[in-house]
Short mmCIF file of C-alpha atoms (C1' of nucleotides) in Angstrom, two decimals:
data_model
loop_
_atom_site.label_atom_id
_atom_site.label_comp_id
_atom_site.label_asym_id
_atom_site.label_seq_id
_atom_site.Cartn_x
_atom_site.Cartn_y
_atom_site.Cartn_z
CA MET A 1 -13.63 -95.70 65.85
CA HIS A 2 -15.55 -97.25 63.03
CA ALA A 3 -16.94 -93.87 62.07
CA LEU A 4 -13.41 -92.67 61.88
CA LYS A 5 -12.49 -95.19 59.25
CA VAL A 6 -15.48 -94.23 57.23
CA SER A 7 -14.98 -90.52 57.35
CA CYS A 8 -11.28 -90.11 57.35
CA SER A 9 -10.63 -92.74 54.78
CA ASN A 10 -9.33 -90.14 52.39
CA CYS A 11 -7.50 -88.12 54.93
CA SER A 12 -5.28 -89.28 57.79
CA LEU A 13 -6.04 -86.34 60.00
CA ARG A 14 -5.28 -87.52 63.46
CA GLU A 15 -5.17 -84.00 64.76
CA LEU A 16 -8.10 -82.82 62.80
CA CYS A 17 -10.57 -85.69 63.14
CA LEU A 18 -9.83 -87.76 66.17
CA PRO A 19 -10.47 -85.49 69.12
CA VAL A 20 -13.73 -84.11 67.86
CA GLY A 21 -15.82 -87.08 68.73
CA LEU A 22 -18.28 -86.88 65.88
CA ASN A 23 -20.98 -89.45 65.26
CA ARG A 24 -21.27 -91.30 62.00
CA ASP A 25 -23.72 -88.89 60.47
CA GLU A 26 -21.62 -85.85 61.31
CA MET A 27 -18.59 -87.61 59.96
CA ALA A 28 -20.36 -88.15 56.69
CA GLN A 29 -21.19 -84.45 56.50
CA LEU A 30 -17.60 -83.55 57.15
CA ASP A 31 -16.47 -86.04 54.58
CA ALA A 32 -18.68 -84.43 51.97
CA VAL A 33 -16.95 -81.12 52.51
CA ILE A 34 -13.35 -82.26 52.51
CA ARG A 35 -12.02 -82.23 49.02
CA GLN A 36 -9.96 -84.88 47.37
CA SER A 37 -6.40 -84.59 48.40
CA ARG A 38 -3.93 -82.73 46.25
CA ARG A 39 -0.41 -83.90 45.50
CA LEU A 40 2.60 -81.63 45.34
CA LYS A 41 6.15 -82.21 44.26
CA ARG A 42 9.09 -81.12 46.32
CA GLY A 43 9.58 -77.37 46.01
CA GLU A 44 6.07 -76.72 44.75
CA TYR A 45 3.98 -73.93 46.30
CA LEU A 46 0.70 -74.95 47.92
CA PHE A 47 -0.25 -71.28 48.14
CA ARG A 48 1.51 -67.95 48.06
CA SER A 49 1.26 -64.88 50.21
CA GLY A 50 -1.29 -62.50 48.73
CA GLU A 51 -3.31 -65.12 46.89
CA GLY A 52 -7.02 -65.33 47.57
CA PHE A 53 -7.86 -67.47 50.56
CA ARG A 54 -10.46 -70.16 50.08
CA SER A 55 -9.32 -73.18 51.98
CA LEU A 56 -7.29 -74.50 54.82
CA TYR A 57 -4.97 -77.38 54.08
CA ALA A 58 -4.12 -80.32 56.27
CA VAL A 59 -0.92 -82.20 55.57
CA ARG A 60 -1.72 -85.78 54.79
CA THR A 61 1.76 -86.99 53.92
CA GLY A 62 5.02 -85.18 53.41
CA TYR A 63 6.43 -82.01 54.82
CA PHE A 64 5.92 -78.28 54.36
CA LYS A 65 7.42 -75.00 55.40
CA THR A 66 5.50 -71.75 55.67
CA CYS A 67 7.30 -68.44 55.41
CA VAL A 68 6.84 -64.71 55.14
CA SER A 69 9.13 -62.48 53.12
CA SER A 70 10.13 -58.89 53.61
CA GLN A 71 10.25 -56.44 50.74
CA ASP A 72 14.03 -56.64 50.45
CA GLY A 73 13.89 -60.39 50.24
CA ARG A 74 14.72 -61.56 53.73
CA GLU A 75 12.79 -64.71 54.41
CA GLN A 76 11.43 -65.82 57.76
CA VAL A 77 10.30 -69.42 58.03
CA THR A 78 7.33 -69.33 60.38
CA GLY A 79 6.88 -73.05 60.72
CA PHE A 80 7.48 -76.59 59.53
CA HIS A 81 4.41 -78.75 59.11
CA MET A 82 4.08 -82.51 59.11
CA SER A 83 1.19 -84.92 58.74
CA GLY A 84 -2.00 -83.93 60.50
CA GLU A 85 -1.05 -80.28 60.83
CA LEU A 86 -3.08 -77.44 59.42
CA MET A 87 -1.89 -74.56 57.25
CA GLY A 88 -3.53 -71.38 56.08
CA LEU A 89 -5.19 -70.12 59.26
CA ASP A 90 -3.56 -66.74 58.75
CA GLY A 91 -5.58 -66.23 55.58
CA ILE A 92 -8.95 -65.98 57.30
CA SER A 93 -8.46 -62.46 58.59
CA SER A 94 -8.09 -60.74 55.22
CA ASN A 95 -9.27 -63.39 52.78
CA LEU A 96 -5.71 -63.41 51.46
CA HIS A 97 -3.04 -65.90 52.32
CA GLY A 98 -0.50 -64.26 54.61
CA CYS A 99 2.43 -66.55 53.92
CA ASP A 100 3.88 -68.96 51.39
CA ALA A 101 3.49 -72.69 51.89
CA ILE A 102 6.08 -74.83 50.12
CA ALA A 103 6.46 -78.60 50.00
CA LEU A 104 9.84 -79.74 51.31
CA GLU A 105 9.30 -83.17 49.79
CA ASP A 106 6.67 -84.81 47.62
CA SER A 107 3.52 -84.35 49.65
CA GLU A 108 -0.20 -84.69 49.80
CA VAL A 109 -2.73 -82.41 51.44
CA CYS A 110 -6.45 -82.38 52.16
CA GLU A 111 -8.24 -79.23 51.15
CA LEU A 112 -10.84 -77.89 53.58
CA PRO A 113 -12.97 -75.16 51.97
CA PHE A 114 -13.22 -72.70 54.80
CA SER A 115 -16.66 -71.22 54.28
CA ARG A 116 -18.19 -74.67 54.13
CA MET A 117 -16.32 -75.70 57.26
CA GLU A 118 -17.65 -72.59 58.93
CA THR A 119 -21.21 -73.46 57.97
CA LEU A 120 -20.75 -77.01 59.11
CA GLY A 121 -19.43 -75.76 62.43
CA ARG A 122 -22.80 -74.19 63.13
CA ASP A 123 -24.49 -77.57 62.85
CA ILE A 124 -21.80 -79.49 64.68
CA PRO A 125 -20.80 -77.57 67.80
CA SER A 126 -17.93 -79.87 68.63
CA LEU A 127 -16.46 -79.20 65.20
CA GLN A 128 -16.75 -75.46 65.69
CA HIS A 129 -15.11 -75.77 69.08
CA HIS A 130 -12.36 -77.86 67.59
CA PHE A 131 -11.58 -75.17 65.05
CA PHE A 132 -11.33 -72.55 67.73
CA ARG A 133 -8.97 -74.82 69.60
CA LEU A 134 -6.81 -75.38 66.52
CA MET A 135 -6.48 -71.65 65.94
CA SER A 136 -5.71 -71.06 69.58
CA ARG A 137 -3.06 -73.76 69.50
CA GLU A 138 -1.42 -71.97 66.62
CA ILE A 139 -1.32 -68.78 68.69
CA VAL A 140 0.25 -70.66 71.60
CA ARG A 141 2.83 -72.13 69.26
CA ASP A 142 3.66 -68.70 67.88
CA GLN A 143 4.12 -67.37 71.39
CA SER A 144 6.63 -70.05 72.21
CA VAL A 145 8.51 -69.21 69.01
CA MET A 146 8.60 -65.59 70.16
CA LEU A 147 10.08 -66.71 73.46
CA LEU A 148 12.68 -68.66 71.51
CA LEU A 149 13.56 -65.81 69.16
CA GLY A 150 13.51 -63.17 71.86
CA ASN A 151 15.35 -64.83 74.69
CA MET A 152 17.36 -67.87 73.72
CA LYS A 153 20.95 -68.32 72.61
CA ALA A 154 21.89 -70.28 69.50
CA GLU A 155 22.51 -73.56 71.35
CA GLU A 156 19.25 -73.30 73.22
CA ARG A 157 17.32 -72.55 70.05
CA LEU A 158 18.73 -75.49 68.18
CA ALA A 159 18.23 -77.87 71.09
CA ALA A 160 14.63 -76.71 71.45
CA PHE A 161 14.12 -77.19 67.73
CA LEU A 162 15.52 -80.72 67.68
CA LEU A 163 13.51 -81.77 70.73
CA ASN A 164 10.35 -80.32 69.25
CA LEU A 165 10.90 -82.25 66.04
CA SER A 166 11.67 -85.40 67.99
CA GLN A 167 8.52 -85.07 70.03
CA ARG A 168 6.28 -84.48 67.02
CA LEU A 169 7.80 -87.37 65.12
CA SER A 170 7.40 -89.80 67.98
CA ALA A 171 3.77 -88.67 68.39
CA ARG A 172 3.30 -89.89 64.81
CA GLY A 173 4.86 -93.25 65.50
CA PHE A 174 8.34 -92.53 64.17
CA ALA A 175 11.57 -92.96 66.10
CA ALA A 176 12.11 -90.10 68.50
CA ASN A 177 15.89 -90.18 68.43
CA ASP A 178 16.75 -91.08 64.87
CA PHE A 179 15.35 -88.99 62.07
CA ILE A 180 15.98 -87.21 58.80
CA LEU A 181 15.88 -83.44 58.59
CA ARG A 182 13.60 -82.49 55.76
CA MET A 183 14.86 -78.94 55.53
CA SER A 184 18.21 -77.32 54.75
CA ARG A 185 20.51 -75.68 57.28
CA GLU A 186 19.47 -72.36 55.86
CA GLU A 187 15.80 -73.05 56.46
CA ILE A 188 16.48 -74.16 60.02
CA GLY A 189 18.45 -70.99 60.51
CA SER A 190 15.69 -68.84 59.10
CA PHE A 191 13.19 -70.42 61.44
CA LEU A 192 15.47 -70.00 64.46
CA GLY A 193 16.71 -66.51 63.65
CA LEU A 194 20.25 -67.77 62.98
CA LYS A 195 22.57 -67.95 59.98
CA LEU A 196 23.19 -71.30 58.37
CA GLU A 197 26.81 -71.30 59.48
CA THR A 198 25.74 -70.95 63.09
CA VAL A 199 23.33 -73.87 62.72
CA SER A 200 26.10 -75.98 61.22
CA ARG A 201 28.62 -75.03 63.88
CA THR A 202 26.17 -75.66 66.69
CA LEU A 203 25.30 -79.09 65.34
CA SER A 204 29.02 -79.86 65.17
CA LYS A 205 29.45 -78.70 68.75
CA PHE A 206 26.63 -80.97 69.93
CA GLN A 207 28.26 -83.82 68.09
CA GLN A 208 31.66 -83.13 69.64
CA GLN A 209 30.05 -83.27 73.05
CA GLY A 210 28.62 -86.67 72.15
CA TRP A 211 25.03 -85.51 72.46
CA LEU A 212 24.11 -86.49 68.94
CA VAL A 213 25.45 -87.81 65.65
CA VAL A 214 25.10 -85.74 62.51
CA ASP A 215 25.42 -87.28 59.09
CA HIS A 216 24.22 -84.70 56.64
CA LYS A 217 20.45 -84.68 57.15
CA HIS A 218 20.44 -87.76 59.31
CA ILE A 219 20.31 -86.94 63.04
CA GLN A 220 20.64 -89.37 65.90
CA LEU A 221 20.02 -88.05 69.37
CA VAL A 222 22.42 -89.93 71.62
CA LYS A 223 21.85 -87.99 74.83
CA PRO A 224 18.51 -86.24 74.49
CA GLU A 225 18.52 -85.65 78.25
CA GLU A 226 21.46 -83.29 77.81
CA LEU A 227 19.55 -81.33 75.20
CA LYS A 228 16.53 -81.26 77.48
CA GLN A 229 18.62 -79.91 80.30
CA LEU A 230 19.92 -77.19 78.03
CA VAL A 231 16.41 -75.97 77.24
CA ALA A 232 14.90 -76.74 80.63
CA GLY A 233 15.54 -73.30 82.04
CA CYS A 234 14.61 -71.24 79.03
CA SER A 235 11.50 -73.08 77.90
CA GLN A 236 8.10 -71.86 78.86
CA ALA A 237 7.19 -72.36 82.49
CA GLN A 238 4.49 -74.96 83.16
CA HIS A 239 1.74 -74.24 85.64
CA MET B 1 -25.26 -47.18 63.88
CA HIS B 2 -28.14 -46.82 66.28
CA ALA B 3 -27.95 -50.45 67.20
CA LEU B 4 -24.32 -49.91 67.98
CA LYS B 5 -25.09 -47.32 70.58
CA VAL B 6 -27.58 -49.65 72.16
CA SER B 7 -25.43 -52.70 72.27
CA CYS B 8 -22.00 -51.33 72.90
CA SER B 9 -23.07 -48.79 75.44
CA ASN B 10 -21.12 -50.60 78.11
CA CYS B 11 -18.19 -51.46 75.98
CA SER B 12 -16.35 -49.31 73.45
CA LEU B 13 -15.37 -52.22 71.23
CA ARG B 14 -14.72 -50.67 67.88
CA GLU B 15 -12.78 -53.68 66.76
CA LEU B 16 -15.11 -56.16 68.27
CA CYS B 17 -18.53 -54.76 67.45
CA LEU B 18 -18.37 -52.46 64.49
CA PRO B 19 -17.44 -54.65 61.56
CA VAL B 20 -19.84 -57.43 62.37
CA GLY B 21 -22.92 -55.72 61.08
CA LEU B 22 -25.43 -57.17 63.51
CA ASN B 23 -29.05 -56.15 63.60
CA ARG B 24 -30.65 -54.76 66.74
CA ASP B 25 -31.94 -58.08 67.95
CA GLU B 26 -28.58 -59.77 67.56
CA MET B 27 -26.92 -56.88 69.29
CA ALA B 28 -29.23 -57.33 72.24
CA GLN B 29 -28.31 -61.01 72.44
CA LEU B 30 -24.64 -60.12 72.38
CA ASP B 31 -25.17 -57.48 74.99
CA ALA B 32 -26.78 -60.01 77.29
CA VAL B 33 -23.67 -62.15 77.16
CA ILE B 34 -21.04 -59.47 77.65
CA ARG B 35 -20.41 -59.01 81.32
CA GLN B 36 -20.10 -55.77 83.16
CA SER B 37 -16.70 -54.36 82.71
CA ARG B 38 -14.02 -54.95 85.29
CA ARG B 39 -11.60 -52.30 86.52
CA LEU B 40 -7.95 -52.91 87.24
CA LYS B 41 -5.30 -50.78 88.85
CA ARG B 42 -1.92 -50.33 87.29
CA GLY B 43 0.20 -53.42 87.83
CA GLU B 44 -2.75 -55.68 88.53
CA TYR B 45 -3.04 -59.05 86.80
CA LEU B 46 -6.12 -59.61 84.65
CA PHE B 47 -5.21 -63.29 84.42
CA ARG B 48 -2.16 -65.43 84.90
CA SER B 49 -0.60 -68.18 82.85
CA GLY B 50 -1.96 -71.52 84.03
CA GLU B 51 -5.22 -70.22 85.43
CA GLY B 52 -8.44 -71.72 84.18
CA PHE B 53 -9.71 -70.11 81.01
CA ARG B 54 -13.31 -68.95 80.99
CA SER B 55 -13.41 -65.66 79.16
CA LEU B 56 -11.82 -63.45 76.60
CA TYR B 57 -11.24 -59.86 77.61
CA ALA B 58 -11.55 -56.76 75.47
CA VAL B 59 -9.72 -53.65 76.57
CA ARG B 60 -12.21 -50.86 77.09
CA THR B 61 -9.85 -48.23 78.42
CA GLY B 62 -6.23 -48.35 79.51
CA TYR B 63 -3.33 -50.45 78.46
CA PHE B 64 -2.12 -54.00 78.96
CA LYS B 65 0.85 -56.17 78.30
CA THR B 66 0.74 -59.94 77.86
CA CYS B 67 3.81 -62.03 78.52
CA VAL B 68 5.09 -65.56 78.85
CA SER B 69 7.82 -66.56 81.29
CA SER B 70 10.44 -69.26 81.11
CA GLN B 71 11.22 -71.49 84.03
CA ASP B 72 14.37 -69.58 84.90
CA GLY B 73 12.48 -66.32 84.96
CA ARG B 74 13.20 -64.76 81.59
CA GLU B 75 10.16 -62.84 80.50
CA GLN B 76 8.98 -62.36 76.94
CA VAL B 77 6.37 -59.68 76.38
CA THR B 78 4.18 -61.05 73.59
CA GLY B 79 2.11 -57.93 73.03
CA PHE B 80 0.82 -54.59 74.17
CA HIS B 81 -2.94 -54.10 74.03
CA MET B 82 -4.96 -50.92 73.82
CA SER B 83 -8.66 -50.14 73.64
CA GLY B 84 -10.70 -52.43 71.45
CA GLU B 85 -8.13 -55.21 71.42
CA LEU B 86 -8.80 -58.71 72.61
CA MET B 87 -6.77 -60.79 75.04
CA GLY B 88 -6.91 -64.42 76.08
CA LEU B 89 -7.27 -66.20 72.73
CA ASP B 90 -4.36 -68.44 73.62
CA GLY B 91 -6.39 -69.95 76.46
CA ILE B 92 -8.93 -71.67 74.24
CA SER B 93 -6.67 -74.51 73.18
CA SER B 94 -6.06 -75.98 76.63
CA ASN B 95 -8.70 -74.28 78.76
CA LEU B 96 -5.81 -72.67 80.61
CA HIS B 97 -4.50 -69.20 80.07
CA GLY B 98 -1.17 -69.37 78.27
CA CYS B 99 0.21 -66.01 79.31
CA ASP B 100 -0.03 -63.31 81.94
CA ALA B 101 -2.03 -60.17 81.25
CA ILE B 102 -1.04 -57.15 83.32
CA ALA B 103 -2.47 -53.63 83.35
CA LEU B 104 0.15 -51.01 82.53
CA GLU B 105 -2.15 -48.27 83.81
CA ASP B 106 -5.53 -48.11 85.50
CA SER B 107 -7.74 -49.91 83.01
CA GLU B 108 -11.13 -51.33 82.29
CA VAL B 109 -12.03 -54.46 80.36
CA CYS B 110 -15.14 -56.19 79.07
CA GLU B 111 -15.41 -59.85 79.91
CA LEU B 112 -16.68 -62.15 77.18
CA PRO B 113 -17.53 -65.61 78.55
CA PHE B 114 -16.19 -67.79 75.80
CA SER B 115 -18.56 -70.72 75.84
CA ARG B 116 -21.52 -68.37 75.63
CA MET B 117 -19.90 -66.47 72.78
CA GLU B 118 -19.36 -69.78 71.05
CA THR B 119 -23.01 -70.72 71.42
CA LEU B 120 -24.08 -67.30 70.22
CA GLY B 121 -21.84 -67.68 67.20
CA ARG B 122 -23.93 -70.61 66.04
CA ASP B 123 -27.01 -68.42 65.93
CA ILE B 124 -25.28 -65.40 64.46
CA PRO B 125 -23.02 -66.51 61.61
CA SER B 126 -21.46 -63.10 61.16
CA LEU B 127 -20.40 -63.16 64.81
CA GLN B 128 -18.87 -66.58 64.39
CA HIS B 129 -17.04 -65.42 61.30
CA HIS B 130 -15.82 -62.35 63.11
CA PHE B 131 -14.30 -64.46 65.84
CA PHE B 132 -12.45 -66.56 63.33
CA ARG B 133 -11.16 -63.38 61.77
CA LEU B 134 -10.00 -62.01 65.10
CA MET B 135 -8.07 -65.18 65.88
CA SER B 136 -6.57 -65.20 62.42
CA ARG B 137 -5.52 -61.59 62.80
CA GLU B 138 -3.70 -62.53 65.98
CA ILE B 139 -1.83 -65.24 64.07
CA VAL B 140 -0.87 -62.73 61.37
CA ARG B 141 0.34 -60.31 64.02
CA ASP B 142 2.43 -63.03 65.64
CA GLN B 143 4.01 -63.86 62.29
CA SER B 144 5.09 -60.29 61.77
CA VAL B 145 6.61 -60.30 65.25
CA MET B 146 8.54 -63.41 64.26
CA LEU B 147 9.82 -61.60 61.19
CA LEU B 148 10.89 -58.75 63.44
CA LEU B 149 12.62 -60.95 66.01
CA GLY B 150 14.21 -63.21 63.44
CA ASN B 151 15.49 -60.78 60.86
CA MET B 152 15.68 -57.18 62.00
CA LYS B 153 18.43 -55.17 63.66
CA ALA B 154 17.86 -53.12 66.79
CA GLU B 155 17.18 -49.86 64.93
CA GLU B 156 14.73 -51.53 62.59
CA ARG B 157 12.91 -53.21 65.45
CA LEU B 158 12.48 -50.03 67.41
CA ALA B 159 11.39 -48.04 64.35
CA ALA B 160 8.84 -50.70 63.49
CA PHE B 161 7.60 -50.68 67.06
CA LEU B 162 7.17 -46.90 67.17
CA LEU B 163 5.42 -46.79 63.83
CA ASN B 164 3.10 -49.59 64.83
CA LEU B 165 2.18 -47.75 68.02
CA SER B 166 1.71 -44.54 66.09
CA GLN B 167 -0.60 -46.21 63.61
CA ARG B 168 -2.73 -47.89 66.27
CA LEU B 169 -3.05 -44.68 68.26
CA SER B 170 -4.07 -42.61 65.27
CA ALA B 171 -6.64 -45.27 64.34
CA ARG B 172 -8.18 -44.55 67.75
CA GLY B 173 -8.26 -40.81 67.19
CA PHE B 174 -5.09 -39.90 69.06
CA ALA B 175 -2.18 -37.95 67.66
CA ALA B 176 -0.01 -40.14 65.47
CA ASN B 177 3.24 -38.32 66.12
CA ASP B 178 3.01 -37.27 69.74
CA PHE B 179 2.32 -39.87 72.38
CA ILE B 180 3.18 -41.28 75.77
CA LEU B 181 4.80 -44.66 76.10
CA ARG B 182 2.83 -46.66 78.60
CA MET B 183 5.54 -49.21 79.16
CA SER B 184 9.09 -49.15 80.51
CA ARG B 185 12.25 -49.44 78.43
CA GLU B 186 12.67 -52.92 79.80
CA GLU B 187 9.21 -53.97 78.62
CA ILE B 188 9.85 -52.54 75.17
CA GLY B 189 13.13 -54.42 75.11
CA SER B 190 11.49 -57.64 76.17
CA PHE B 191 8.93 -57.33 73.39
CA LEU B 192 11.59 -56.52 70.79
CA GLY B 193 14.17 -59.06 71.93
CA LEU B 194 16.58 -56.34 73.08
CA LYS B 195 18.03 -55.22 76.40
CA LEU B 196 16.76 -52.02 77.94
CA GLU B 197 20.09 -50.27 77.43
CA THR B 198 19.89 -50.96 73.71
CA VAL B 199 16.39 -49.52 73.58
CA SER B 200 17.58 -46.41 75.40
CA ARG B 201 20.64 -45.99 73.20
CA THR B 202 18.66 -46.46 70.03
CA LEU B 203 16.10 -43.88 71.09
CA SER B 204 18.95 -41.48 71.80
CA LYS B 205 20.42 -42.20 68.38
CA PHE B 206 17.11 -41.46 66.67
CA GLN B 207 16.92 -38.24 68.64
CA GLN B 208 20.45 -37.21 67.67
CA GLN B 209 19.51 -37.72 64.03
CA GLY B 210 16.56 -35.41 64.54
CA TRP B 211 14.02 -38.08 63.73
CA LEU B 212 12.19 -37.77 67.04
CA VAL B 213 12.23 -36.10 70.44
CA VAL B 214 12.39 -38.22 73.57
CA ASP B 215 11.42 -36.82 76.93
CA HIS B 216 11.20 -39.77 79.25
CA LYS B 217 7.98 -41.52 78.18
CA HIS B 218 6.89 -38.71 75.91
CA ILE B 219 7.74 -39.36 72.26
CA GLN B 220 7.34 -36.94 69.38
CA LEU B 221 7.97 -38.26 65.91
CA VAL B 222 9.54 -35.41 63.98
CA LYS B 223 10.43 -37.27 60.81
CA PRO B 224 8.27 -40.38 60.70
CA GLU B 225 9.16 -40.76 57.00
CA GLU B 226 12.74 -41.50 57.99
CA LEU B 227 11.58 -44.20 60.36
CA LYS B 228 9.33 -45.59 57.65
CA GLN B 229 12.21 -45.71 55.24
CA LEU B 230 14.26 -47.59 57.80
CA VAL B 231 11.64 -50.34 58.08
CA ALA B 232 10.49 -50.23 54.46
CA GLY B 233 12.88 -52.91 53.32
CA CYS B 234 12.54 -55.28 56.22
CA SER B 235 8.80 -55.12 56.78
CA GLN B 236 6.54 -57.76 55.35
CA ALA B 237 6.08 -57.59 51.61
CA GLN B 238 2.61 -56.55 50.44
CA HIS B 239 0.93 -58.38 47.60
"C1'" DT C 1 14.30 -30.35 102.87
"C1'" DT C 2 16.76 -34.91 102.47
"C1'" DC C 3 16.67 -39.59 101.64
"C1'" DT C 4 14.78 -43.05 99.27
"C1'" DT C 5 13.38 -45.91 95.12
"C1'" DG C 6 12.75 -46.87 90.45
"C1'" DC C 7 13.73 -45.84 85.85
"C1'" DT C 8 16.80 -44.04 82.42
"C1'" DT C 9 21.03 -42.64 80.23
"C1'" DT C 10 25.74 -43.21 79.06
"C1'" DG C 11 30.32 -45.29 78.84
"C1'" DA C 12 33.76 -49.17 78.64
"C1'" DC C 13 34.41 -53.67 77.57
"C1'" DG C 14 33.57 -58.49 76.08
"C1'" DC C 15 30.99 -62.16 74.07
"C1'" DG C 16 28.23 -64.32 70.58
"C1'" DT C 17 26.90 -64.44 66.26
"C1'" DA C 18 27.30 -62.54 61.47
"C1'" DT C 19 30.19 -62.06 57.68
"C1'" DC C 20 33.52 -63.36 54.41
"C1'" DA C 21 36.07 -66.86 52.37
"C1'" DA C 22 37.96 -71.35 51.33
"C1'" DG C 23 37.51 -76.15 50.89
"C1'" DC C 24 34.95 -80.49 50.67
"C1'" DA C 25 31.41 -84.02 49.50
"C1'" DA C 26 27.51 -85.59 46.88
"C1'" DG C 27 24.62 -85.49 42.94
"C1'" DC C 28 23.87 -84.48 38.13
"C1'" DC C 29 24.69 -83.71 33.22
"C1'" DC C 30 27.44 -84.02 29.36
"C1'" DG D 1 35.47 -89.77 33.49
"C1'" DG D 2 35.37 -84.31 33.85
"C1'" DG D 3 33.08 -80.35 35.12
"C1'" DC D 4 29.36 -78.24 37.14
"C1'" DT D 5 26.05 -77.12 40.84
"C1'" DT D 6 24.31 -77.27 45.44
"C1'" DG D 7 24.68 -77.75 50.24
"C1'" DC D 8 27.59 -78.23 54.19
"C1'" DT D 9 31.59 -77.46 57.21
"C1'" DT D 10 35.22 -74.88 59.11
"C1'" DG D 11 38.29 -70.95 60.00
"C1'" DA D 12 39.45 -65.94 60.51
"C1'" DT D 13 37.73 -61.65 61.38
"C1'" DA D 14 34.33 -57.97 62.32
"C1'" DC D 15 30.69 -55.88 64.56
"C1'" DG D 16 26.36 -55.44 66.99
"C1'" DC D 17 24.46 -55.97 71.05
"C1'" DG D 18 24.82 -57.67 75.85
"C1'" DT D 19 26.95 -57.01 80.25
"C1'" DC D 20 28.66 -54.44 83.96
"C1'" DA D 21 29.09 -50.22 86.23
"C1'" DA D 22 28.27 -45.47 87.47
"C1'" DA D 23 25.72 -41.50 87.50
"C1'" DG D 24 21.53 -38.59 86.43
"C1'" DC D 25 16.81 -37.58 87.14
"C1'" DA D 26 11.94 -37.62 88.72
"C1'" DA D 27 8.50 -38.90 92.13
"C1'" DG D 28 7.33 -40.01 96.59
"C1'" DA D 29 8.19 -40.73 101.74
"C1'" DA D 30 10.02 -39.36 106.05
#
DNA sequence: TTCTTGCTTTGACGCGTATCAAGCAAGCCC
DNA sequence: GGGCTTGCTTGATACGCGTCAAAGCAAGAA
């Protein structure tokens, strides 16, 4: 735990640092590679699709969306990213970033130069393993989004989205049932494969049923169990 | 090229072996780790969601689908896999397989024990890098599926699917415009987020327009340019 | 052959979500 | 304050795809 303070002093990467179990020396090596954090204003691009890929980025504070665009301008939000989460993994395959990453509020990220991380992974097996796990986790996440987009109805999608947010926020020490949406209705809709009007209507419906209270971007989950029941059947089976 | 023959004699892994650029000695090390191939009959499971994860599998011959299931039994096909493609990457994160892999015809796979591949990667940097690239490519693929499921109409989805198949087949030396579908209409529908009737109707519509000829599972693309034009706008922008 | 069985095609109909449009609230600038 | 912009909500309507049902077709079994 002490090593943690030393190494991650400039970077609150729960997800990235904690589970690896590095010793102090390894931590110092890692620390030498992680660049000073970079600050972004709301709306600013961290990277754009097609740009050269050099680094992964871990959210330190703030909030990001990543999205891909089609040629005729349709935009698909592929994810929302909060503190401790990693962005840019899709750039490794072609050495070009495969999506846009945009700050949804003033934010701060740690830059992890990939080739140096790769080299370091050879010396620190647990770090290498951790990177494989992070990439695999991203694949698992994407699969569950496919299940959502391919099989669920609007109400199920939105309920799953809200519960996922709630769970991630509470894992970071925030209230699970009282939070601020950092993104617009349109961005939620893009992520869920719905139009913004449908998102709005579905939120209103949940409110009418007394399951939650909506006040603009402020959401209070009053009966999260009801939402859970709604997604229980259509969420991925556990084994 | 000679080294290739030596090392990949038991495993036709274009994708997996070719681009790495290993020398003969490294190839021999890799060869020692890759297990004898395993044969599966049509319909057989290679692995199931929830089973312990030990190995990745590369398709040597044949055809697979991978899918996740929800608790109430809805099934989402997450991908179809042909020779040279890798399955099981989603198992790394939790040491449990995250999806089912099922042979769509009599098939043969190479087993790659993951922990040994990981160890080998430390000694052979280009192998390590290649694995990162493979995982990243899977993430990129998943993102384009999200774009498809989130934004495209039935006709666009099916056209994109057919063109993707066509491209992968021709990359393996098969005819680009004359092929056999290895999967049922229902499986196509599950992958594309459509019902089987919609898949069938859309194929019929394409046929009526003279864009292709459907004879059960036998597809001939007569005017692939028309299909390409259909997906041109909605496919991912290139940079 | 005839009877299965599984997969596919096609039609009729209905539901869910998109689309179009209007109105409202909050924030910002002059 | 007025006027503007931006984002959200809500209603009316349209349409794409799902649902249900029936029938066709191929492959295999009895």
